[in-house]
Amino acid sequence: MILSNQYATFDWAGTRTEPTPLQSPLLLLLNRPLAEALGMQLSEQQWLDITSGTRLLPEMEPFAQVYAGHQFGGYSPRLGDGRALLLGEVVAPDGQRWDLHLKGAGKTPYSRFGDGRAVLRSSLREYLASEAMHHLGIPTTRALCLVGSEEPVYREQVEPGAAVLRVAQSHLRFGHFEYFYYHGEAERIPALLDYLIDTQWPDLGKDEAGYAALFERVVERTATLIARWQAVGFCHGVMNTDNMSMLGLTLDYGPYGFLDGYDPGHVCNHSDHVGRYAYDQQPTVGYWNLQRLAQALSRLIPVERLQQAMDKYEYALLSSFSESMRQKLGLMGWQDDDPALFRDMFTLMAAQKVDYSCWFRRLALLAAEGPLPEPLLALLSDAGAWDDWFSRYRARLVQEGQDPAEKVARMNAVNPKYVLRNHLAQRAIERAEQGDMSEAALLLRVLSRPFDEQPEFDDYAAPAPEWAGQLCISCSS
Ligand code: AMP
Ligand code: MG
């Protein structure tokens, strides 16, 4: 059921803005299973009309939200939906409420110097990544529809314009709260918190205790989200506070990347010259960002309560990450020296730039006894350096006495075989720019079952080719 736009009733929190229709739009991808789950039975023409901004449904009230944010450490007082519009809300048959958000819909009062558009390259990257993350079981916004066009969009070069219709339980960001706090309108913040409580967490009270509990949930969700990113080798690339979701969703896919060869300091965003958002910085940045949110809520929640919530961050993140590692290594129980086993593994992986996803996937082939499996050895440049580690790990396997087949099945259920490596996305983008969506559709299909063996698509699970290292992924989108 499509509802009107409840957020748009906060006329002080943004601006009613009509989309600017894309020229000669073409429906490129439609996420039918998601549309069905949302209970949205629309024709292809309707999806095309909505996503291209040509004709919305009568219930929709397009609204550009205002927000601010700390970008690369510096405060930007006014950002907002510069090229996106909140169209309205949907209540799915299962009762879950969703925001419909159209990205690339044209200029808004928050466009600053931008053109309000998104290019096909970045729109497809967002579509692919959000669906890949969803199927990995990592909280994320979802992609519902992708429309291309012949409209030229000017970036470093001329590129085709596009738009993505995406959905999330909420698109509220840390930056929404920062905006009102720093604009001297902190009295507006309770209305936004109440909206979040009404729509997401109705068990919370709309009072100081409820707001404190809400902040604690944001802390815990952010911590576990980042632990999940670390465990799967995902780098977000632009963890500005305006890209941080209040619901702990992966939000705003830009120059993201999945680790290929393990490099803890990997920076996926070529515009990030100091490595502020390097892979190994993400946990610390998450904390820093939560501190910015805490500041914005400091008129409503006593500082001790904010601190108490912040104190839960490190434990939540580390316990989630260690639990993931235990599972990824196929261990059932805990031993005191397991942290050292993990740490030494990462040291060796870093020294030999071992492919992150292949390593964990192929580790399942290693039994407690017998020869070392060839596919695992093929990932190592100096297998001899691993002798000690292999014998410690195998000793752990012997100690646990697990059924070998069950161990393999459990490991395969948590170590994805297929992740969205940059070169796979790039191949799909190049084909899409030539008008051929078949590679994107195929890639989506493979990534929708990341833990399953799909032998016919083995090359999608291989380490990145040489040329992938040359790919330059920047903020330009
Ligand atoms: P992003 O890097 O996509 O998270 O965007 C950061 C901010 O810049 C947000 O306020 C966006 O709405 C805005 N923005 C990014 N690209 C454009 C564009 N082409 N036109 C207008 N605003 C944009
Ligand atoms: Mg953003």
Coordinates of C-alpha atoms in Angstrom, one line a residue, residues 227-234 258-264 279 321 324-325 328-329 345-346 349-350 352-363 376 379 414-417 419 421 461 463-464:
A227 CA 31.9 -5.4 12.1
R228 CA 30.0 -7.0 9.2
W229 CA 31.8 -4.8 6.7
Q230 CA 35.1 -5.7 8.2
A231 CA 34.4 -9.4 8.2
V232 CA 33.3 -9.5 4.5
G233 CA 36.1 -7.1 3.4
F234 CA 33.9 -4.3 2.4
F258 CA 35.5 -5.3 -1.7
L259 CA 39.1 -6.3 -0.7
D260 CA 40.9 -8.2 -3.3
G261 CA 44.5 -9.0 -2.0
Y262 CA 44.4 -8.4 1.7
D263 CA 45.8 -4.9 2.6
P264 CA 44.5 -3.6 5.9
Y279 CA 39.5 -0.3 5.4
F321 CA 33.8 -9.3 14.5
S324 CA 32.3 -13.7 12.5
M325 CA 36.0 -14.8 12.5
K328 CA 34.6 -18.0 9.1
L329 CA 37.4 -20.3 10.4
M345 CA 46.6 -15.2 10.1
F346 CA 45.9 -11.5 9.2
M349 CA 47.7 -12.5 4.7
A350 CA 48.8 -8.9 4.6
Q352 CA 51.4 -12.0 1.0
K353 CA 48.4 -9.9 -0.1
V354 CA 46.3 -13.1 0.0
D355 CA 43.0 -12.7 -1.8
Y356 CA 40.5 -12.0 1.1
S357 CA 37.4 -13.7 -0.1
C358 CA 39.1 -16.6 -1.8
W359 CA 41.2 -17.3 1.3
F360 CA 38.2 -17.9 3.6
R361 CA 36.2 -19.7 1.0
R362 CA 39.1 -22.1 0.2
L363 CA 40.1 -22.6 3.8
L376 CA 44.5 -22.8 -1.1
L379 CA 46.7 -18.1 -3.1
V414 CA 29.4 -17.8 6.0
N415 CA 32.3 -17.3 3.6
P416 CA 30.9 -16.0 0.3
K417 CA 32.2 -17.4 -2.9
V419 CA 31.5 -10.8 -3.9
R421 CA 34.7 -7.1 -7.0
A461 CA 34.8 -16.1 -7.9
P463 CA 40.9 -13.3 -7.7
A464 CA 40.9 -10.0 -9.5

